[in-house]
Coordinates of C-alpha atoms and ligand atoms in Angstrom, one line a residue:
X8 CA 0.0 0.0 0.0
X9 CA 1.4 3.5 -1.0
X10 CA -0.7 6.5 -0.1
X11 CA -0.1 10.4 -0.3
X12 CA -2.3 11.2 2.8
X13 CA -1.2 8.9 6.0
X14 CA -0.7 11.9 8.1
X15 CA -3.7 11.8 10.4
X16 CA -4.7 8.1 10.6
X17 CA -3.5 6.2 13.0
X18 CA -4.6 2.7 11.7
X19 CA -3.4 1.0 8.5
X20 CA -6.3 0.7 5.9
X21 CA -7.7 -2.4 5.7
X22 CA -6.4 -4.4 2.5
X23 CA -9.8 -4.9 0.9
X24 CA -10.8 -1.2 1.4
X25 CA -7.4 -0.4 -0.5
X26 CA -7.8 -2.1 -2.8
X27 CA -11.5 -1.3 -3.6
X28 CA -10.2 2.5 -3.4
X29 CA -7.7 2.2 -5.1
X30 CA -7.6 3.4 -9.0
X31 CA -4.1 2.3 -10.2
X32 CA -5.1 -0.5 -12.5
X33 CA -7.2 1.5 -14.5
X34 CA -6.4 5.5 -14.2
X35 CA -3.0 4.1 -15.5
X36 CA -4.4 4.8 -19.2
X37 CA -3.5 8.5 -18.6
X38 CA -0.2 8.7 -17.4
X39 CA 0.8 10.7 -20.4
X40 CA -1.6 13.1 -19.8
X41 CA -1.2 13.2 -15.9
X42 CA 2.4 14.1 -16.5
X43 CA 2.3 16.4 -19.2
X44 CA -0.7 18.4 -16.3
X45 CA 1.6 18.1 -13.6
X46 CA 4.6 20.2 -16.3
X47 CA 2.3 22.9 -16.9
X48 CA 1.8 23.0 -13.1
X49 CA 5.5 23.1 -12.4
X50 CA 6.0 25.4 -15.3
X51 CA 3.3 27.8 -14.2
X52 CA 4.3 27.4 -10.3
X53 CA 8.2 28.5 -11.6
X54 CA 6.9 31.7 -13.5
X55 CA 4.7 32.9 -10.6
X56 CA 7.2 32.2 -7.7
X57 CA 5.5 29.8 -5.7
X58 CA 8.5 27.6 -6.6
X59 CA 11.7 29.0 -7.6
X60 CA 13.1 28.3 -11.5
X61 CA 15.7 25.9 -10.8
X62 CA 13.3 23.9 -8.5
X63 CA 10.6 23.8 -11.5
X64 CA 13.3 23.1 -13.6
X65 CA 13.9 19.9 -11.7
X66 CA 10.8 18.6 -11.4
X67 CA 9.8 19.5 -15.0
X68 CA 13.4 17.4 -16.0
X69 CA 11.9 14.4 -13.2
X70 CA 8.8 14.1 -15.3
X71 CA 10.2 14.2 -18.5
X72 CA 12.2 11.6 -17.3
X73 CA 9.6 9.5 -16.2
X74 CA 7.7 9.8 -19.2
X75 CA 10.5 8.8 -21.2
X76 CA 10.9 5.4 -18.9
X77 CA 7.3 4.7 -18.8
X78 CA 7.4 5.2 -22.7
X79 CA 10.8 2.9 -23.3
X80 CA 9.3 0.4 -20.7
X81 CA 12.5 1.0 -18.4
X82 CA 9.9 2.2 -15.9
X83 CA 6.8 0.1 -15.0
X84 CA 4.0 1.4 -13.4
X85 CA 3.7 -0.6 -10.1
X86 CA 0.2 -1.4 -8.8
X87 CA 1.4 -0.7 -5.1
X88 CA 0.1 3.0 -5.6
X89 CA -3.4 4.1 -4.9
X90 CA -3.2 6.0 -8.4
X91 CA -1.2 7.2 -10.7
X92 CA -1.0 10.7 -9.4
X93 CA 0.7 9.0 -6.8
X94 CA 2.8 6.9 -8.7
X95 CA 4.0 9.9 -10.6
X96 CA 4.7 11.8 -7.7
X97 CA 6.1 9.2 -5.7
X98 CA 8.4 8.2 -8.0
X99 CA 9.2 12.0 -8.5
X100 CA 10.5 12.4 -5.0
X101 CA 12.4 8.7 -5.4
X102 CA 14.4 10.2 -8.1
X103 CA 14.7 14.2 -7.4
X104 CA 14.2 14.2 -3.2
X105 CA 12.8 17.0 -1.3
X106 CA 12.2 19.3 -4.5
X107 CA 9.7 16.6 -5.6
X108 CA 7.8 17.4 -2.8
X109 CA 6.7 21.0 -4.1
X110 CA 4.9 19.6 -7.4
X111 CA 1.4 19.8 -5.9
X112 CA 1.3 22.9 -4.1
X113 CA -1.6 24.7 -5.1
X114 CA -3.2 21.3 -6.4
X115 CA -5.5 18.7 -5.4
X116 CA -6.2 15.3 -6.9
X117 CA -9.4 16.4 -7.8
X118 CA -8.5 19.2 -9.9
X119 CA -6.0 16.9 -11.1
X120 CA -7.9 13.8 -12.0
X121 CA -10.5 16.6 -13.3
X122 CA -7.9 17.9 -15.8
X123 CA -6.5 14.1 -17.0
X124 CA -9.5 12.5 -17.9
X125 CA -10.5 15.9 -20.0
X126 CA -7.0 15.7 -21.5
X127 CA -7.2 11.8 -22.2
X128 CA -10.4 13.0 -23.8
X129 CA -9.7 15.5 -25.1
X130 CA -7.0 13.4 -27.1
X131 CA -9.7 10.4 -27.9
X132 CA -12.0 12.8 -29.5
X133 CA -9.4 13.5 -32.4
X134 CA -8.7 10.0 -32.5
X135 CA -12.3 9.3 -33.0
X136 CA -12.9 12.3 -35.2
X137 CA -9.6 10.8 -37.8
X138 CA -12.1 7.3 -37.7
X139 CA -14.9 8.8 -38.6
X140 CA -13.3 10.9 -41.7
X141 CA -11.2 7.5 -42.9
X142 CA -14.8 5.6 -42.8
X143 CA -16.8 9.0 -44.9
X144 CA -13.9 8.7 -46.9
X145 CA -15.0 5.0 -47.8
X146 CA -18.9 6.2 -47.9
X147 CA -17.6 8.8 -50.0
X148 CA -15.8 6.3 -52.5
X149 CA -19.1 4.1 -52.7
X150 CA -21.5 7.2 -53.3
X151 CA -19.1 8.1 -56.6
X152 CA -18.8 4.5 -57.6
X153 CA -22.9 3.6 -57.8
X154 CA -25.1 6.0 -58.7
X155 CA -26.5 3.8 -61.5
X156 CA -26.2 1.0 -59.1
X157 CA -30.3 -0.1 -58.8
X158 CA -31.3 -1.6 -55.7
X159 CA -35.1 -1.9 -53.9
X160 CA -35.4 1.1 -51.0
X161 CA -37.4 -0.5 -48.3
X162 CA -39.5 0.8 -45.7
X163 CA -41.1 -1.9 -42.8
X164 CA -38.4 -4.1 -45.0
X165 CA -41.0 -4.3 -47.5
X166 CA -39.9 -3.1 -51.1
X167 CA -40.9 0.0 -51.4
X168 CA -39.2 2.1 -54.2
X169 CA -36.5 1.6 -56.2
X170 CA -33.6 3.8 -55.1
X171 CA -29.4 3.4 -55.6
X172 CA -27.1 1.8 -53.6
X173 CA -24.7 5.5 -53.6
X174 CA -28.2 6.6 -52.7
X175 CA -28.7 3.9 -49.8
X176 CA -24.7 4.4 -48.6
X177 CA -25.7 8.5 -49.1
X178 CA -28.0 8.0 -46.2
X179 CA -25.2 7.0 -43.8
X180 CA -23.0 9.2 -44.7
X181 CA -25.4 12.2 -43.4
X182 CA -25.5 10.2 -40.0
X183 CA -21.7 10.5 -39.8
X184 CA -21.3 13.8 -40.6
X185 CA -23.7 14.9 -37.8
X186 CA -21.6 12.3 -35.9
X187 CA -18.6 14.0 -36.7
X188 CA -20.3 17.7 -35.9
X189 CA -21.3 16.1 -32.5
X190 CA -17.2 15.2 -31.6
X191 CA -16.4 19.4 -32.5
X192 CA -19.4 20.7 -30.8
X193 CA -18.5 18.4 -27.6
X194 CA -14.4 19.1 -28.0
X195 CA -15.5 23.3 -28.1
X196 CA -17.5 23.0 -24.9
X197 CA -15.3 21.3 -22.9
X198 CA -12.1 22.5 -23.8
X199 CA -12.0 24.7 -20.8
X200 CA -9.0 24.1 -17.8
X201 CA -10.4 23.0 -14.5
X202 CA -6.7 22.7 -13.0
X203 CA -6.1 25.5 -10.0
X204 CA -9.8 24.4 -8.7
X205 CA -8.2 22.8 -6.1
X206 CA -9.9 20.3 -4.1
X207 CA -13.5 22.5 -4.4
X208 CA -12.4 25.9 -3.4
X209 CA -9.9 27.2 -5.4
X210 CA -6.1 28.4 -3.5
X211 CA -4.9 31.3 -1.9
X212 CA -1.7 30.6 -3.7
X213 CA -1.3 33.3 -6.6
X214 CA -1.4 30.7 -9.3
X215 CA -1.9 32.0 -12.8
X216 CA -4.8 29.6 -14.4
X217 CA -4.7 31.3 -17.4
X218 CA -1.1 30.0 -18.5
X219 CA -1.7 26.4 -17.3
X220 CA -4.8 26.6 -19.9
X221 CA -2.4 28.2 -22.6
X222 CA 0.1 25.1 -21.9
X223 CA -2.1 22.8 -22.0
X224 CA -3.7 24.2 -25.0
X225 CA -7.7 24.6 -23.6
X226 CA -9.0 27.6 -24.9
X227 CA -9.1 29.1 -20.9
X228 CA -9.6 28.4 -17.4
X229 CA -13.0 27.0 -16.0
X230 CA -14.8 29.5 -14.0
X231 CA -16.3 27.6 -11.4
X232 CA -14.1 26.0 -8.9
X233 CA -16.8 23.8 -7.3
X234 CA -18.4 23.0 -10.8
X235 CA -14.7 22.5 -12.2
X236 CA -14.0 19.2 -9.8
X237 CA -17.2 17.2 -10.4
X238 CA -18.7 18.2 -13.9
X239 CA -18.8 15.7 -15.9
X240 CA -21.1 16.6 -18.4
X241 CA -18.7 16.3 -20.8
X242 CA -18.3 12.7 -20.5
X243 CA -22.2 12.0 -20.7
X244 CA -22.3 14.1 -23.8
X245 CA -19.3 12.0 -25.0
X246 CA -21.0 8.6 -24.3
X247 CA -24.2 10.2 -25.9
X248 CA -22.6 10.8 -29.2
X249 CA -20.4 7.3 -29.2
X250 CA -23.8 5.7 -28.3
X251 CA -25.5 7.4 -31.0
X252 CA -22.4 6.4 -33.6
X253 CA -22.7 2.6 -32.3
X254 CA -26.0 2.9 -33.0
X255 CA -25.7 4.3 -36.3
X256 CA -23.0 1.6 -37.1
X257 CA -25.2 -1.6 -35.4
X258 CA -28.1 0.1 -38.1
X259 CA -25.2 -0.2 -41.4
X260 CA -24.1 -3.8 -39.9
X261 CA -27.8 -5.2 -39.3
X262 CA -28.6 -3.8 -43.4
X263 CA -25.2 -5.5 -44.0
X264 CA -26.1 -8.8 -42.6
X265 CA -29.4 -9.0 -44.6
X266 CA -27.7 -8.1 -47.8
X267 CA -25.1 -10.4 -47.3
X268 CA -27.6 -13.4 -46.5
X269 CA -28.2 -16.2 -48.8
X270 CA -31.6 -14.8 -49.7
X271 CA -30.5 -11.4 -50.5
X272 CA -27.3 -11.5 -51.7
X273 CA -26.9 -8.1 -52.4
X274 CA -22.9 -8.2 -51.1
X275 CA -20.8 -10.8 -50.1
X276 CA -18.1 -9.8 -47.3
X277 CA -14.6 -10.3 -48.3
X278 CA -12.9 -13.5 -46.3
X279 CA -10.9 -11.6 -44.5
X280 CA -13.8 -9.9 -42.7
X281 CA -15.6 -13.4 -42.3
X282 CA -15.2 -16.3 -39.9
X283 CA -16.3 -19.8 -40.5
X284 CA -18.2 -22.6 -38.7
X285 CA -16.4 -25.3 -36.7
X286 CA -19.3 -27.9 -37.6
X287 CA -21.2 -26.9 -40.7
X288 CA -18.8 -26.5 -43.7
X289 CA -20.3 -24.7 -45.9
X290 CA -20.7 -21.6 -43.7
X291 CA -19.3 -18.0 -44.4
X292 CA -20.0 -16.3 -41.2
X293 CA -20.7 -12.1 -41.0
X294 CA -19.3 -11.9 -37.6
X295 CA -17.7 -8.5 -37.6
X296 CA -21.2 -7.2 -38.7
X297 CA -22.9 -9.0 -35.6
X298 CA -20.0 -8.2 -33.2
X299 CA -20.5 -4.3 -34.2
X300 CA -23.8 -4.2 -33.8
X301 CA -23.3 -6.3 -30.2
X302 CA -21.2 -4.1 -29.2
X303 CA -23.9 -1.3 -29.2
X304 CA -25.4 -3.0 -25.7
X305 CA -22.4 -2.1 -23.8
X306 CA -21.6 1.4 -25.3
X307 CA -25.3 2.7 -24.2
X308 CA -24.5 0.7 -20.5
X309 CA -21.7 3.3 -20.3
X310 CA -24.0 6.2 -20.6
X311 CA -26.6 4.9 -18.5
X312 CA -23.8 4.0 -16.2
X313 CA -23.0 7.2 -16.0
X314 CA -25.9 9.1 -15.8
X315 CA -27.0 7.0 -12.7
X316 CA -23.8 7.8 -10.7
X317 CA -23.7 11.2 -11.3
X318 CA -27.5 11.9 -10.4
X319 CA -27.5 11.8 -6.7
X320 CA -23.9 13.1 -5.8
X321 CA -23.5 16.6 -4.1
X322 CA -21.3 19.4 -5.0
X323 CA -18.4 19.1 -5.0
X324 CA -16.1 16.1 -5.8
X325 CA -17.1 12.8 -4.3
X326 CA -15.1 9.3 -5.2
X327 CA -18.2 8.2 -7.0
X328 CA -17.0 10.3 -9.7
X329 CA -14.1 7.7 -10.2
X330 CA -16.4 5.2 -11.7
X331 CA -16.4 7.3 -14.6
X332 CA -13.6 6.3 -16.0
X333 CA -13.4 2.1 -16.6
X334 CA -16.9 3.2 -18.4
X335 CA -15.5 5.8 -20.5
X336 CA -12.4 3.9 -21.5
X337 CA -14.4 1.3 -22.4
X338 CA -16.9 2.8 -24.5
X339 CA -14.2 4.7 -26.3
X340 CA -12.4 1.6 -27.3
X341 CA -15.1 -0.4 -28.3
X342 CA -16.3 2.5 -30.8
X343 CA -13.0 3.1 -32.4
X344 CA -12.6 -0.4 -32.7
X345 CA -16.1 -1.2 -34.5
X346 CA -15.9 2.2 -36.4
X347 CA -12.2 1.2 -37.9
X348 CA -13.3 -2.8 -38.3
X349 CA -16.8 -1.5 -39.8
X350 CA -14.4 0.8 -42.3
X351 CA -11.9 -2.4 -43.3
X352 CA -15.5 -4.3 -43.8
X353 CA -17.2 -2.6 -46.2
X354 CA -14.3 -0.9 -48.2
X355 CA -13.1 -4.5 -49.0
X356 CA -17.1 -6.3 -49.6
X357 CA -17.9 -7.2 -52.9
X358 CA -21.3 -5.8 -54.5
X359 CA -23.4 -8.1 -56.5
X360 CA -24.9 -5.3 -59.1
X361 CA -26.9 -7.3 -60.9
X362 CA -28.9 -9.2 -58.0
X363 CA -29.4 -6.0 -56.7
X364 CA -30.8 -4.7 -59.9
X365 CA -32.9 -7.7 -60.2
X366 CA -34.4 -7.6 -56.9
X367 CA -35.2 -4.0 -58.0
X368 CA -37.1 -4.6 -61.0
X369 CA -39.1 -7.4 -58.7
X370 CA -42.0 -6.5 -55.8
X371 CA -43.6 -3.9 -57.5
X372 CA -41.1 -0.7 -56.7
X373 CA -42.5 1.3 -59.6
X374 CA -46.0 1.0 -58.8
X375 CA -45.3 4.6 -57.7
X376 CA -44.3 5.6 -60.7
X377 CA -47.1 4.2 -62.5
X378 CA -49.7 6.1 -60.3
X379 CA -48.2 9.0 -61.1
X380 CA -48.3 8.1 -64.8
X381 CA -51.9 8.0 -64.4
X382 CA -52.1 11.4 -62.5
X383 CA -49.8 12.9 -65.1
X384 CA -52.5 11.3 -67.8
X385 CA -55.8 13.0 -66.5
X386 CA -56.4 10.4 -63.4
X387 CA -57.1 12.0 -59.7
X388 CA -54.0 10.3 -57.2
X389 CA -56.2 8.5 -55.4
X390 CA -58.2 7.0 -58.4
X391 CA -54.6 6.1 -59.8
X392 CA -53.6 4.6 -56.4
X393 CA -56.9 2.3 -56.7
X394 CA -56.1 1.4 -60.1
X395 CA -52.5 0.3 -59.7
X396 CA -53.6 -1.6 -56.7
X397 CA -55.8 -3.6 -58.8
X398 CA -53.1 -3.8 -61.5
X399 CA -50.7 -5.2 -58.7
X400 CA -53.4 -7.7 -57.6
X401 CA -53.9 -8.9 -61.7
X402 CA -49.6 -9.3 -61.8
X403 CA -49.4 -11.4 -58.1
X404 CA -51.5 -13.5 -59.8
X405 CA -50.6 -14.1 -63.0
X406 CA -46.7 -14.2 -61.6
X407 CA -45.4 -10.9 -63.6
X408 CA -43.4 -7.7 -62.8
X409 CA -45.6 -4.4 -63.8
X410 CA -43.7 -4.3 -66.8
X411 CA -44.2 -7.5 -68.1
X412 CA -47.6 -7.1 -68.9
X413 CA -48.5 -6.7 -72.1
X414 CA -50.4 -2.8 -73.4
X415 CA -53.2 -5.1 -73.7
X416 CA -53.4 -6.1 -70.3
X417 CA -52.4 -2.8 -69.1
X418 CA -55.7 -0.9 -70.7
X419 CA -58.1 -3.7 -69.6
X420 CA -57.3 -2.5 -66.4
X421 CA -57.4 1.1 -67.4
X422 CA -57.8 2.8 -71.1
X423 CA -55.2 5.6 -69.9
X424 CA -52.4 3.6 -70.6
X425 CA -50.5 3.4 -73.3
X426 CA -47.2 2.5 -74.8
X427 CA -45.2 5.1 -72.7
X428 CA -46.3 3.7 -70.0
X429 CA -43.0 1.2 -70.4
X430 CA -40.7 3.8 -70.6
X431 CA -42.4 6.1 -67.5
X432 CA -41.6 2.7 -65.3
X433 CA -38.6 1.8 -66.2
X434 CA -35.8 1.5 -63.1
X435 CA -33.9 3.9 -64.8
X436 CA -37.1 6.3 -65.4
X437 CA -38.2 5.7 -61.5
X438 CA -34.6 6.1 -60.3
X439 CA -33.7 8.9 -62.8
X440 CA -36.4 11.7 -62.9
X441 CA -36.6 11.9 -59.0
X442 CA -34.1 14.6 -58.8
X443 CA -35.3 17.1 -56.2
X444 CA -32.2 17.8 -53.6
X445 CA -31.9 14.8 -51.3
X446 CA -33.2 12.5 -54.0
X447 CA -31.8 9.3 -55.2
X448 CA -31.2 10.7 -59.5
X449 CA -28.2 11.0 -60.2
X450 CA -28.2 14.8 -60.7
X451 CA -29.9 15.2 -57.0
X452 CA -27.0 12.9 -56.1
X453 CA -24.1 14.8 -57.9
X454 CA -24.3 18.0 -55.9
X455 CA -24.7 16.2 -52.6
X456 CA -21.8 14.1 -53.5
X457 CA -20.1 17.8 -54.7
X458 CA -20.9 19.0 -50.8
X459 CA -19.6 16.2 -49.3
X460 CA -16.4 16.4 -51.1
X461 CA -16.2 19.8 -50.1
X462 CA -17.2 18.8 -46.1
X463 CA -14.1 16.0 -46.4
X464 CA -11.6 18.6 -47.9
X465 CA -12.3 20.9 -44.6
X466 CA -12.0 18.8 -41.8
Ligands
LIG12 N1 -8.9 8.2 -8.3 C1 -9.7 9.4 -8.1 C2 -10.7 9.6 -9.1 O1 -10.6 8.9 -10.1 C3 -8.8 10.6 -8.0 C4 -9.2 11.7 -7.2 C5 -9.1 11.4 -5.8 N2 -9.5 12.4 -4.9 C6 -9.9 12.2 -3.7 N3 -10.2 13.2 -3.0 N4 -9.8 11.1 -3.1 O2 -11.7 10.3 -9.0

């Protein structure tokens, strides 16, 4: 057991409450970022004073040393420390003496831990941002690729309309973008220092918060010491918008896993991205589909995790608040992982055009289209609707597409139709005239494809 605070206890702690207390096994993810806070708090306590130069020069030369050891693996982190603010510091004062001592004047471990896990972050959220952009980048390359690439839209999995499969991918690629917007919007309002809070109430040392945030590049000091300790808002709004991505990815992966099935086959997964079956041979497994959109359940546990702790707990910093973190590590892993697997999935799957197109051309997807041939011919909508329902009725059972009856049978069912009537339902008619913004033509699609470009090229 190695603590910071023995001073005014007279009884060892008892070795179960240690190690329930203790943090070291998991707050050991930020080391980088503990010690680069703890510089700017040496650096900062040199230029005001509080310390004089030569001993900030020390300790800043300590940590940079200890950095480089952890780094190299000279120096392992031991698990005998309550956390790794004290493992840093400990091992400070092992290797510099006294001067070590004078690192966390004007400091607490709550401002401390406060300022790591925003840094470690901080730090994710880029990561997670340079994800995202490689996977639009794949959307991106799929939208160019197929925009004469026919496939059924569905709604209530039914066929609905026919639609493409840049069109399809298109739709995805909004949900990212906002995905993306959601990381900036989160990084902007949290990028704000909380260190020189203290332990709740700030210090009467004369420490200059304004340059640790400079250091540390945050755009400026927090403004509430009680409120700097134990926010953690940011993390919730994190585990929002990672929830909302693994949910946006378990959506693709679920679409993907239909596709690729023996019914559909719309795709087929590259074997690389597939895993087999230890008892059935023939089996080509979409497992990195299923295992994305599993990992969903445990993304949205993190958020609910958190939003339970943090409901009942007084201002200001209570230990609660260190449940936060094997959550939020957690949840970030998990999402980079399915977001860069997901990526690796569908840039290398193969697309199986012309079943696609086929399945298209079957289950009625222009009866749309040929209501609206009838509207454009004279016929009220909802007369045309009533027409082409018995028209669809006459194909199911006589076994025909629309457009394999012949003009005959067409103007039994009404005497509106006529020979155009081919040409107004074609897939290339139903998929090509529906160019309004937002629309699956390929004109609609060309200026959103044109935006998006531009959206990649900027961030
Ligand atoms: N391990 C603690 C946490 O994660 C660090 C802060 C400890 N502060 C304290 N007052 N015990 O929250």
């Amino acid at each position: 057991m190695a603590q910071l605070w023995g001073g005014r206890f007279t009884k060892e702690t008892d070795q179960l409450v240690y190690n329930f207390n203790a943090s070291i096994s998991f707050d050991q993810k930020f080391y980088k970022q503990d010690i680069r806070g703890s510089i700017a708090h040496a650096t900062m306590l040199g230029e005001c004073g509080i310390i004089t130069k030569e001993e900030s020069k020390a300790i800043i030369d300590g940590l940079e040393g200890i950095l480089s050891d952890v780094e190299s693996g000279k120096l392992e982190i031991s698990s005998k420390y309550e956390d790794i603010h004290s493992f840093v510091e400990a091992t400070l004062i092992d290797r510099i003496g006294d001067t070590g001592k004078k690192l966390h004047t004007g400091r607490s471990r709550n401002d401390q831990v406060a300022l790591d896990m925003r840094l470690y972050t901080r730090d994710e959220i880029v990561n997670i941002k340079d994800l995202l952009k490689e996977l639009m980048t794949t959307l991106h390359s799929l939208m160019k690729d197929n925009l004469d690439t026919y496939m059924p839209g569905f709604t209530h999995l039914q066929k609905a309309q026919p639609v493409t499969f840049a069109h399809h991918v298109g739709a995805y690629m909004e949900m990212f973008k906002r995905d993306f917007d959601r990381m900036c919007d989160i990084y902007d309002r949290m990028n704000y220092c909380p260190l020189g809070a203290g332990a709740l109430a700030g210090t009467t040392y004369p420490l200059d918060r304004k340059l640790t945030a400079d250091l540390l590049e945050f755009y400026g000091p927090t403004l509430n010491s009680m409120d700097s300790v134990s926010d953690r808002d940011y993390l919730i709004e994190l585990l929002s918008a990672l929830s909302t991505i693994a949910m946006h990815l378990a959506r693709f992966s679920e679409e993907i896993i239909i596709w690729n099935s023996n019914e559909y086959q719309f795709v087929e997964l590259d074997d690389a991205y597939s895993t087999g079956s230890s008892i059935m041979p023939q089996k080509k497994n979409p497992d990195i589909a299923e295992l994305v959109r599993g990992k969903t359940g445990r993304v949205y546990g993190a958020l609910i995790s958190i939003l339970t702790t943090m409901k009942g707990i007084p201002l200001a910093y209570n230990k609660d608040m260190q449940e936060d973190k094997e959550l939020t590590f957690d949840a970030i892993d998990t999402v980079k992982g399915c977001i860069a697997l997901f990526n690796g999935m569908i840039s290398t799957m193969k697309l199986n055009k012309d079943n696609m197109k086929i399945s298209a051309m079957n289950g009625f997807t222009n009866a749309t289209d040929a209501a609206d041939y009838l509207v454009k011919n004279g016929v009220p909508f909802r007369d045309a609707h009533g027409i082409i329902g018995r028209l669809v009725l006459y194909c199911i059972d006589n076994n025909k597409a629309i457009d394999e009856l012949s003009i005959d049978e067409f103007k039994e069912i009404s005497p509106v139709f006529n020979e155009d009537i081919y040409d107004a339902i074609s897939l290339e008619t139903c998929v090509g005239k529906r160019n309004t913004i937002g629309a699956p033509g390929p004109d609609a699609m060309k200026q959103v494809i044109a935006i998006n470009e531009e959206f990649l090229n900027n961030i």
